[in-house]
Short mmCIF file of C-alpha atoms in Angstrom, two decimals:
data_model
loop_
_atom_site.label_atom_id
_atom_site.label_comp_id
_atom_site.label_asym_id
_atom_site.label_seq_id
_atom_site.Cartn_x
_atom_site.Cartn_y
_atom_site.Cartn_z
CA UNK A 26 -75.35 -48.61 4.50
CA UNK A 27 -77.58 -46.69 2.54
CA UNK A 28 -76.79 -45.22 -1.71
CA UNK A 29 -76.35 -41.15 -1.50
CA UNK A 30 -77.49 -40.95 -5.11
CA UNK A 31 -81.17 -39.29 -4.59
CA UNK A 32 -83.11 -38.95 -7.61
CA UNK A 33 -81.67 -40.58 -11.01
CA UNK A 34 -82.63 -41.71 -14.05
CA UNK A 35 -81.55 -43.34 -17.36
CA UNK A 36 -81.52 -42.05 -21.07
CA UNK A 37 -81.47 -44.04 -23.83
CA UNK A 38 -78.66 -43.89 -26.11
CA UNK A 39 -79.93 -42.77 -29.05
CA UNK A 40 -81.47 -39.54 -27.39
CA UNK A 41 -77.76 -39.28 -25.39
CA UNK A 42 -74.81 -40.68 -26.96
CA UNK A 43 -74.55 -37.34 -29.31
CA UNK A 44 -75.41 -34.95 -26.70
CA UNK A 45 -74.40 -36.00 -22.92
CA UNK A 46 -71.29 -34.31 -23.53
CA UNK A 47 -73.34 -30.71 -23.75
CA UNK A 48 -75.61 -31.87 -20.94
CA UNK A 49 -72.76 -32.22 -18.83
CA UNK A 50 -72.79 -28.70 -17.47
CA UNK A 51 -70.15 -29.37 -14.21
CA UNK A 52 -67.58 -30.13 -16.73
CA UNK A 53 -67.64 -26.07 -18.03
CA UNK A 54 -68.56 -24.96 -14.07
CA UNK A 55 -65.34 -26.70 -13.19
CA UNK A 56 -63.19 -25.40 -15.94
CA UNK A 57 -62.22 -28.80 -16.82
CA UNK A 58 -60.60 -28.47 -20.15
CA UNK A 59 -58.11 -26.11 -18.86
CA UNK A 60 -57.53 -28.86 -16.09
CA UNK A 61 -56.55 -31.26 -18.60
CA UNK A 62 -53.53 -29.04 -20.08
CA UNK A 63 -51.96 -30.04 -16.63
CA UNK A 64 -53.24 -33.55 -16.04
CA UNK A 65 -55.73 -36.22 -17.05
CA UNK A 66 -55.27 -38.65 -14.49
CA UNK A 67 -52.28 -40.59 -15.86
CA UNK A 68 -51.14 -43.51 -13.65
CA UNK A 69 -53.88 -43.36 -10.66
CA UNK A 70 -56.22 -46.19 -9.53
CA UNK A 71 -59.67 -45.18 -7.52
CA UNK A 72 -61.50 -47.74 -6.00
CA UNK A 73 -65.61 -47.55 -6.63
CA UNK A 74 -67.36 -49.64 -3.91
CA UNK A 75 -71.16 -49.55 -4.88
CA UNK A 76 -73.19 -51.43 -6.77
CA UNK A 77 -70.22 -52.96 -9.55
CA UNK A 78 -69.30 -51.23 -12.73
CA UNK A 79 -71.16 -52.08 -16.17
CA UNK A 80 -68.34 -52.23 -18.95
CA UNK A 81 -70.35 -48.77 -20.65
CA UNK A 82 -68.53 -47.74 -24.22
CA UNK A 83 -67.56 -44.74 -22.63
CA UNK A 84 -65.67 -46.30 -19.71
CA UNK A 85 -65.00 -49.69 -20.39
CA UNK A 86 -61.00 -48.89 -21.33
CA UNK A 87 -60.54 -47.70 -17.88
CA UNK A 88 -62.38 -50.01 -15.78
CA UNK A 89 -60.12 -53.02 -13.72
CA UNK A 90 -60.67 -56.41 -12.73
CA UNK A 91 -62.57 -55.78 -9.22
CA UNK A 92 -63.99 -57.84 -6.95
CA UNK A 93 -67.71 -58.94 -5.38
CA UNK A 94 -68.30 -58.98 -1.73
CA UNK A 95 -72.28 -59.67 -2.34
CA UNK A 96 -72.78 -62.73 -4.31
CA UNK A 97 -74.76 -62.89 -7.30
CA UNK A 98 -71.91 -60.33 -9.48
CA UNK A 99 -69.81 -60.97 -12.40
CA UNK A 100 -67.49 -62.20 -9.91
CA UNK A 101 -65.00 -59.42 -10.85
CA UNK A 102 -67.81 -56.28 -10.08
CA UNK A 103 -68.04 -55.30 -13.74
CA UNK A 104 -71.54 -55.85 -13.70
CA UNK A 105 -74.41 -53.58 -12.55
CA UNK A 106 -77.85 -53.88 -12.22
CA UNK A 107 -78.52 -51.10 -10.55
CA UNK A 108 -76.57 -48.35 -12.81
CA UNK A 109 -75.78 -45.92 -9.65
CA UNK A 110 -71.94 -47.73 -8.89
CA UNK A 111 -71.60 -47.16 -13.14
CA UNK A 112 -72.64 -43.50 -12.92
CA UNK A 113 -69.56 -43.09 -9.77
CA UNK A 114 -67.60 -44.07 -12.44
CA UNK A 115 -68.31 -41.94 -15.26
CA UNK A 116 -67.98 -39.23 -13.50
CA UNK A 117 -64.70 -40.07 -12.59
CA UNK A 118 -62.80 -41.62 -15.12
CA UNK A 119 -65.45 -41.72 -18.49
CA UNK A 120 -63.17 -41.37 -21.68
CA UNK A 121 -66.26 -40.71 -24.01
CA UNK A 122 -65.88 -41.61 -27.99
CA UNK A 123 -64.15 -40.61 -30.45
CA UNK A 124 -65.19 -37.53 -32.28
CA UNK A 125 -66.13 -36.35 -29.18
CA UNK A 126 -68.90 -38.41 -28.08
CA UNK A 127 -70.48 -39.82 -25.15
CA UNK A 128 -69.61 -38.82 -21.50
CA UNK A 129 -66.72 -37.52 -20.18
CA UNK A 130 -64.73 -38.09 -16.52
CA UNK A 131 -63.03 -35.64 -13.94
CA UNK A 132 -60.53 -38.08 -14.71
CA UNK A 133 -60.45 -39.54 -18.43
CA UNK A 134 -57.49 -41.77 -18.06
CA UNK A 135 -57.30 -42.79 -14.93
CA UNK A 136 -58.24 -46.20 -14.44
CA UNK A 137 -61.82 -48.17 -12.05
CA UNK A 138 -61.38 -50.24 -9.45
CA UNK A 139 -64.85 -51.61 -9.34
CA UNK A 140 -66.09 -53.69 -6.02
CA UNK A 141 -69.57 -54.60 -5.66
CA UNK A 142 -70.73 -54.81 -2.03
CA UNK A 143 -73.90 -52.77 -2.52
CA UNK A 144 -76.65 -54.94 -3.50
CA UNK A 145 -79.38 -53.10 -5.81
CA UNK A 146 -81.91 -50.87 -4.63
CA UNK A 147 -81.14 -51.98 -1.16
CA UNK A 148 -79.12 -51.11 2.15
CA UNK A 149 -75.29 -52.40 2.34
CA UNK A 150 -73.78 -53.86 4.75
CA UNK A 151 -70.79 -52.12 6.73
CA UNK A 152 -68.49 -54.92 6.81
CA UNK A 153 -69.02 -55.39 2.90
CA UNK A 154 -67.77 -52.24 2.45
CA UNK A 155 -65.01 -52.77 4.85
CA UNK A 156 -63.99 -55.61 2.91
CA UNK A 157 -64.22 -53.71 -0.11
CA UNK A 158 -62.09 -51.12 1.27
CA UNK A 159 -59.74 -53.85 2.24
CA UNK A 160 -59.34 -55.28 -1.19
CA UNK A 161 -58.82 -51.57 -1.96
CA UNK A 162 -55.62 -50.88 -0.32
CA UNK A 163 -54.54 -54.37 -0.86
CA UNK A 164 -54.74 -53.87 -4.73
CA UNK A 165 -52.88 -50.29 -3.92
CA UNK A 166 -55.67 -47.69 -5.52
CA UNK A 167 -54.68 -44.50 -4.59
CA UNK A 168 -57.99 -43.48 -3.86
CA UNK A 169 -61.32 -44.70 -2.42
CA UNK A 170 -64.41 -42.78 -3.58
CA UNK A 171 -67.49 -43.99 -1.30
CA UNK A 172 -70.54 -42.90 -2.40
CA UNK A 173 -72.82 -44.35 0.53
CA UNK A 174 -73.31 -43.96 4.19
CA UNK A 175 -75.20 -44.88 7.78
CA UNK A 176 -74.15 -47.34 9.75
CA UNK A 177 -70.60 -47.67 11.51
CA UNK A 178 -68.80 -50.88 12.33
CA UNK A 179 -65.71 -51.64 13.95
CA UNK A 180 -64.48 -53.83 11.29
CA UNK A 181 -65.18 -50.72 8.76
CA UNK A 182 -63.37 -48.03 11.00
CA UNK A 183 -60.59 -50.04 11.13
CA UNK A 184 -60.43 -50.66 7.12
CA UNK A 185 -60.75 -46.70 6.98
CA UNK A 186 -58.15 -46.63 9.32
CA UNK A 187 -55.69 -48.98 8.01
CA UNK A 188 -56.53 -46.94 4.43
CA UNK A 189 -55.92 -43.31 5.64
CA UNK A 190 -52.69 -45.08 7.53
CA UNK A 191 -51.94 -46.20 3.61
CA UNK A 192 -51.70 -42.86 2.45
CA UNK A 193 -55.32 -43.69 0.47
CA UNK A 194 -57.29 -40.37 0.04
CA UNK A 195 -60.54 -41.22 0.59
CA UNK A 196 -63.96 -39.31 -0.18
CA UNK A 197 -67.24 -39.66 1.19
CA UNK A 198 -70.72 -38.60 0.56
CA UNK A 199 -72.01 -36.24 3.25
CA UNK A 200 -76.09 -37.63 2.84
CA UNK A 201 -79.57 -36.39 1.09
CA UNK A 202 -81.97 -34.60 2.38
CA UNK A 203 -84.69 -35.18 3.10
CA UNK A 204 -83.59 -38.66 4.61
CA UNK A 205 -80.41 -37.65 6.03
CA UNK A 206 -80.32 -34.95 8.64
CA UNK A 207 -76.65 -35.07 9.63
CA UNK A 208 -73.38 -35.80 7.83
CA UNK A 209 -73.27 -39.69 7.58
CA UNK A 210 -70.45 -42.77 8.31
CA UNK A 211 -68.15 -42.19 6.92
CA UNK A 212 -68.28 -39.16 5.91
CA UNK A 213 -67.98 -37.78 9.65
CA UNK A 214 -64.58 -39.89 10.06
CA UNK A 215 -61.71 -37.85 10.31
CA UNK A 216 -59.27 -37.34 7.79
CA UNK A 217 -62.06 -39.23 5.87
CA UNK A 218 -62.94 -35.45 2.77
CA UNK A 219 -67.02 -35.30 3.30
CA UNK A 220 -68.41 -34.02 -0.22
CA UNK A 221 -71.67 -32.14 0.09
CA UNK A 222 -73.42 -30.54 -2.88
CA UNK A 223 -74.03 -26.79 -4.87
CA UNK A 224 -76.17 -26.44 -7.91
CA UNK A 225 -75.69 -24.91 -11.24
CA UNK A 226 -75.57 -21.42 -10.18
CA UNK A 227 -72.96 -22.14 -7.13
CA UNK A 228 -75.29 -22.36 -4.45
CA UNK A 229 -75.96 -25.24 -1.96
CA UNK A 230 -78.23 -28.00 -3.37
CA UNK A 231 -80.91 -28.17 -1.34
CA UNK A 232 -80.39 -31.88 -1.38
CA UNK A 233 -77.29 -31.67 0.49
CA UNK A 234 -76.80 -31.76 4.28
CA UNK A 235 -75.07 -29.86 6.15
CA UNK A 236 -72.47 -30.07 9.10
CA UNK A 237 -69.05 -29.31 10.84
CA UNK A 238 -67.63 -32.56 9.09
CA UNK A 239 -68.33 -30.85 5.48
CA UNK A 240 -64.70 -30.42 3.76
CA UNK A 241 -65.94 -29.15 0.23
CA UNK A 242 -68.83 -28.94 -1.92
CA UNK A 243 -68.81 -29.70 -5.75
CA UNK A 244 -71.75 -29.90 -8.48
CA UNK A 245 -74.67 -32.16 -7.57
CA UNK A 246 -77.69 -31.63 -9.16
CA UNK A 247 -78.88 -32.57 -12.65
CA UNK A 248 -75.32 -34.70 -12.88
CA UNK A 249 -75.48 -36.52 -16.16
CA UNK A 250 -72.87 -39.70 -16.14
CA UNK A 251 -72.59 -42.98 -17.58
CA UNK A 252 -75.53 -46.10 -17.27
CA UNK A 253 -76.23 -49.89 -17.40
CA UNK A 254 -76.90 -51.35 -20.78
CA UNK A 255 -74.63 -48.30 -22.94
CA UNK A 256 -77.29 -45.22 -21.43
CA UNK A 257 -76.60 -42.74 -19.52
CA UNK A 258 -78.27 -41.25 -16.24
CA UNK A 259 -79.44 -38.23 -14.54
CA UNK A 260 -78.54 -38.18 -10.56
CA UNK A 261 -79.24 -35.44 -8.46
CA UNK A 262 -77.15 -36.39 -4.96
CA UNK A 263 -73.81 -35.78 -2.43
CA UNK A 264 -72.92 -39.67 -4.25
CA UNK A 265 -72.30 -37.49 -7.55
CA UNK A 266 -70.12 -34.55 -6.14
CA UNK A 267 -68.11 -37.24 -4.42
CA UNK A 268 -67.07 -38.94 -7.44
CA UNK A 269 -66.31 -35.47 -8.95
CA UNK A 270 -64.18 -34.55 -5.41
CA UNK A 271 -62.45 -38.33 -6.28
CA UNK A 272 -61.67 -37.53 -9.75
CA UNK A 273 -60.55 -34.37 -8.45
CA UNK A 274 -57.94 -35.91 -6.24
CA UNK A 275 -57.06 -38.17 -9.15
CA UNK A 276 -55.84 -35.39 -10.96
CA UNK A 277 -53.75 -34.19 -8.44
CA UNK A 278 -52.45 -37.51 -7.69
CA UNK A 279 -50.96 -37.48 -11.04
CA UNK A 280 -50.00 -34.51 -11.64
CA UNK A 281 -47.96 -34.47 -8.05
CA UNK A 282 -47.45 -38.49 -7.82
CA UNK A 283 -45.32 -38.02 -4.52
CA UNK A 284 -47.99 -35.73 -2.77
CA UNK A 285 -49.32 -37.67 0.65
CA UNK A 286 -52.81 -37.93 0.70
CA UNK A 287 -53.05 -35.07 3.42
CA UNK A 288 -51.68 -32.83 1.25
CA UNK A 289 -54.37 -33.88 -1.58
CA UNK A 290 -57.03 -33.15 0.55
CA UNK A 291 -55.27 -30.24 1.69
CA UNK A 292 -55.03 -28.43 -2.21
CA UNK A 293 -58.78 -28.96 -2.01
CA UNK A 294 -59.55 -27.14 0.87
CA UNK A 295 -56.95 -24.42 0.54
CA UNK A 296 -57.60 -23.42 -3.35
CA UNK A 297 -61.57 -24.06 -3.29
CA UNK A 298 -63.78 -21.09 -3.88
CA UNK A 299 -65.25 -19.51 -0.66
CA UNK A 300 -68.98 -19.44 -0.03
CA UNK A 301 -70.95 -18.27 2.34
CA UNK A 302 -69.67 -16.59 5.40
CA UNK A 303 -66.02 -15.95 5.57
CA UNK A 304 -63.79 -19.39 5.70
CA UNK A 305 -65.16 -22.61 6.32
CA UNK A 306 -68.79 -22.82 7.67
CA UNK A 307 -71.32 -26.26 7.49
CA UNK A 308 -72.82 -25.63 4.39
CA UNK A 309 -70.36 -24.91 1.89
CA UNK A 310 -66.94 -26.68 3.75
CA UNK A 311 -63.89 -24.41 2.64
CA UNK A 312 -66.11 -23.74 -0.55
CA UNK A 313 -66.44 -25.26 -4.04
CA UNK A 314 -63.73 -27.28 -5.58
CA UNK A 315 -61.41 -25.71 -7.46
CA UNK A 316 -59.67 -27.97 -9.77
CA UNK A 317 -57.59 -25.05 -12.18
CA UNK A 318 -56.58 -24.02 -8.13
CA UNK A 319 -55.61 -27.14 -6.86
CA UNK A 320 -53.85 -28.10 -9.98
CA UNK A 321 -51.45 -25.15 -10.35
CA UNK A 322 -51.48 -22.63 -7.48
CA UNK A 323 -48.59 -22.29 -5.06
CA UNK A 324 -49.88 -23.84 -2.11
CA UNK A 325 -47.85 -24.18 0.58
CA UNK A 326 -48.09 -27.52 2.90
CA UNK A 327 -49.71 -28.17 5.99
CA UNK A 328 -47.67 -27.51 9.36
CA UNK A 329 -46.65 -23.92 8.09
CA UNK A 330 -47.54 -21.41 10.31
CA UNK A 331 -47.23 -19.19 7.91
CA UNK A 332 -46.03 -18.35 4.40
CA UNK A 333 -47.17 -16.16 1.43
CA UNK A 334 -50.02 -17.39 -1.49
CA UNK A 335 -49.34 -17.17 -4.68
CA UNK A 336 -51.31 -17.80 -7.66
CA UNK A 337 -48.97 -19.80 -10.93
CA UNK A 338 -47.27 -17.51 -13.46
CA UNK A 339 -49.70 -15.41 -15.42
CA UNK A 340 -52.55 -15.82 -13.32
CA UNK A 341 -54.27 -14.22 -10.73
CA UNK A 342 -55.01 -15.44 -7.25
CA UNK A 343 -58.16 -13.55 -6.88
CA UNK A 344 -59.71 -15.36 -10.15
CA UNK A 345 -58.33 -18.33 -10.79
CA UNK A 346 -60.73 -21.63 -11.27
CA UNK A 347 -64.23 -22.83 -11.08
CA UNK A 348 -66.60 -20.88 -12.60
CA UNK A 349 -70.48 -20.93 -13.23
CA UNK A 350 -71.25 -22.36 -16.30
CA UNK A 351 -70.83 -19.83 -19.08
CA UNK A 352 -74.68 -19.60 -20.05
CA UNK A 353 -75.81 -18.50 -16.83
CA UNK A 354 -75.63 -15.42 -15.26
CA UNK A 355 -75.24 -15.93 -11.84
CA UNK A 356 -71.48 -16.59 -10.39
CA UNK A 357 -70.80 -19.86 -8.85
CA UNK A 358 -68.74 -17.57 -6.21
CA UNK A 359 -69.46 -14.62 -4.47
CA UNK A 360 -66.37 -14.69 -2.97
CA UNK A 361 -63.17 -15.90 -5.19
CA UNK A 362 -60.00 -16.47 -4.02
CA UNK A 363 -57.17 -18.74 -2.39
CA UNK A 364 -59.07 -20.14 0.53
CA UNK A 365 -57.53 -22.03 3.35
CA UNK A 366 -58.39 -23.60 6.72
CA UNK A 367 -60.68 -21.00 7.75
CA UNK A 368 -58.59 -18.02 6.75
CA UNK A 369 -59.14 -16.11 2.96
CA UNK A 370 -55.75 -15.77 0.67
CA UNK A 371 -55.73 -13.33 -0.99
CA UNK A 372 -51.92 -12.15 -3.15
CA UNK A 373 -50.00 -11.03 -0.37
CA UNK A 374 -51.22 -11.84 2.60
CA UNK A 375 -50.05 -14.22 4.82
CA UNK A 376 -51.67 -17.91 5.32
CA UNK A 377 -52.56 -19.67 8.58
CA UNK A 378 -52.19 -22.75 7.97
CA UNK A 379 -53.47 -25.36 10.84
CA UNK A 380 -52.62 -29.10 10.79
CA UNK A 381 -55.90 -30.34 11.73
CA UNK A 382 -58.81 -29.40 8.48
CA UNK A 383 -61.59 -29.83 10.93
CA UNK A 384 -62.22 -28.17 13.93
CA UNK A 385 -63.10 -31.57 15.73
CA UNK A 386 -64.50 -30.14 19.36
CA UNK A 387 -67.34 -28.85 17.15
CA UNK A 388 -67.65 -32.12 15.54
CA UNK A 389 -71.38 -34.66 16.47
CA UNK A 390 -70.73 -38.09 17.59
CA UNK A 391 -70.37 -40.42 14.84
CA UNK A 392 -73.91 -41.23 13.43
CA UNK A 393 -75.27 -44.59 13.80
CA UNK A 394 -78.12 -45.18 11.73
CA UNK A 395 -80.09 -46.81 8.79
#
């Protein structure tokens, strides 16, 4: 069980503190402050197994009692010695400072579950992060953000199982190129959102691999987050748009607390912002996450064969959501719109909504490696 972070590295606080709030371009690309009139993540739990959770001044507030499955920990998994399982964090739930300081989450008051089963700088073990994900649904998180893959085991399909079975939404890092070449375990599970990655200007990351198990895409290069010691890091990876995909789903967790985790991943796919060929293809997934989308629009639920998209009051269905950040001039969509299962919304028109998200007979064996 290989880390999906690729390249990162750490600032020290002096140089970031003051300014990781500007560097933080995904936070503009994604619209977020308009996101937060709706929602901030009230009430919801996400579960980080990776390498613990240091207790950073930006995050500390929100971060739980967890648990270690590798020994040598805190004994609780706030502790990190490798900064990459503190970085999933930030970008999830990160509250910053006051006077508007220090880094900021998807998610700012939603609150880390923090297991260490990663140890640092080294391959996991599957059935460490099946016990992980078993301590997960026993502590009731509502989500699981995993930002790892390779290897399989039955014990871990089975915690995956019994999670997805526990109305859990669960993300998963797709892999890195160069050393992945497919979409990883268990990111190629079904039901299981794979995350892959688009860069500052929309496009794919040329980090991120590509597949028929590829849900959405979200920012993932040049992600600035939270890091051991009070710094902050730099990570280019799928590992960082999965924890923005989790914080995502936090925010729709609390903002529609009754919403099965199906549905979650199903505002996702049906608001993100289309790239690529028309509807869903391997590189982009149903298209970048649209949090403004997902947060508001009038999306009707899976099993409907058919009913009519509608964007909330006042807006428009052909505009609403992520954007590229505002000093760049290149769109982060070439096609906008309501975007569902394969099939562009558009006001008016008619959805087909299917009740299975991936078209599974296209789908690779699940990989086995690492």
């Amino acid at each position: 069980m290989s880390l999906a972070h690729g390249k990162a590295a750490q600032e020290p606080k002096p140089q970031g503190a003051d300014q990781v709030r500007g560097d933080q371009w995904h936070l503009n690309f994604l619209n977020l402050a308009k996101a937060h009139q709706e929602t901030q993540g009230e009430g919801i739990i996400v579960a980080v197994p990776d390498t613990g959770v240091d207790l950073h001044p930006d995050l500390r507030a929100n971060v739980l009692a967890g648990i270690d499955i590798i020994p040598g920990g805190s004994g609780d998994g706030r502790q990190d010695r490798d900064s990459h399982g503190t970085g999933m964090a930030g970008l999830i739930a990160a509250h910053g400072q006051r006077s508007g300081a220090g880094a900021i989450g998807i998610a700012p008051k939603a609150k880390i579950l923090p297991i260490y089963d990663s140890p640092p700088g080294g391959d996991g073990n599957p059935d460490a992060l099946a016990q992980g994900i078993e301590f997960a649904i026993s502590q009731n998180v509502d989500i699981i953000s995993i930002s790892s893959g390779g290897a399989s085991s039955p014990r871990l399909t089975q915690a995956l199982q019994t999670a997805l079975a526990s109305d859990i939404f669960v993300a998963a890092a797709g892999g890195n190129r160069p050393e992945d070449d497919q979409v990883g375990f268990p990111a190629s599970m079904n039901q299981v959102v794979a995350v892959g990655g688009v860069d500052r200007n929309g496009a794919l990351a040329a980090v991120s691999v590509i597949g028929p198990e590829i849900d959405v895409v979200a920012p993932a290069v040049d992600i600035y987050s939270t890091s051991i010691d009070g710094k902050y890091r730099k990570g280019t990876g799928t590992s960082d748009a999965t924890a923005i995909v989790a914080g995502a789903a936090a925010l729709i967790r609390s903002k529609y607390p009754y919403l099965p985790a199906r549905e979650v991943a199903h505002r996702l796919t049906a608001t993100a912002v289309d790239k690529g060929p028309p509807g869903r293809d391997d590189e982009y997934g149903y298209g970048v996450i649209d949090i403004v989308a997902a947060l508001t629009a009038d999306v009707p639920p899976l099993g409907f064969e058919s009913a009519t998209a509608s964007a909330p009051a006042g807006g428009d269905p052909s505009t609403t959501g992520a954007a590229a950040p505002s000093d760049d001039d290149s769109s982060a969509a070439t096609v906008r719109g309501l975007v569902t299962l394969g099939v562009i919304v558009a006001a008016g028109t008619t959805w087909a909504v299917l009740a299975r998200r991936r078209r599974r007979g296209d789908d690779p064996p699940p990989r086995i490696s690492h």
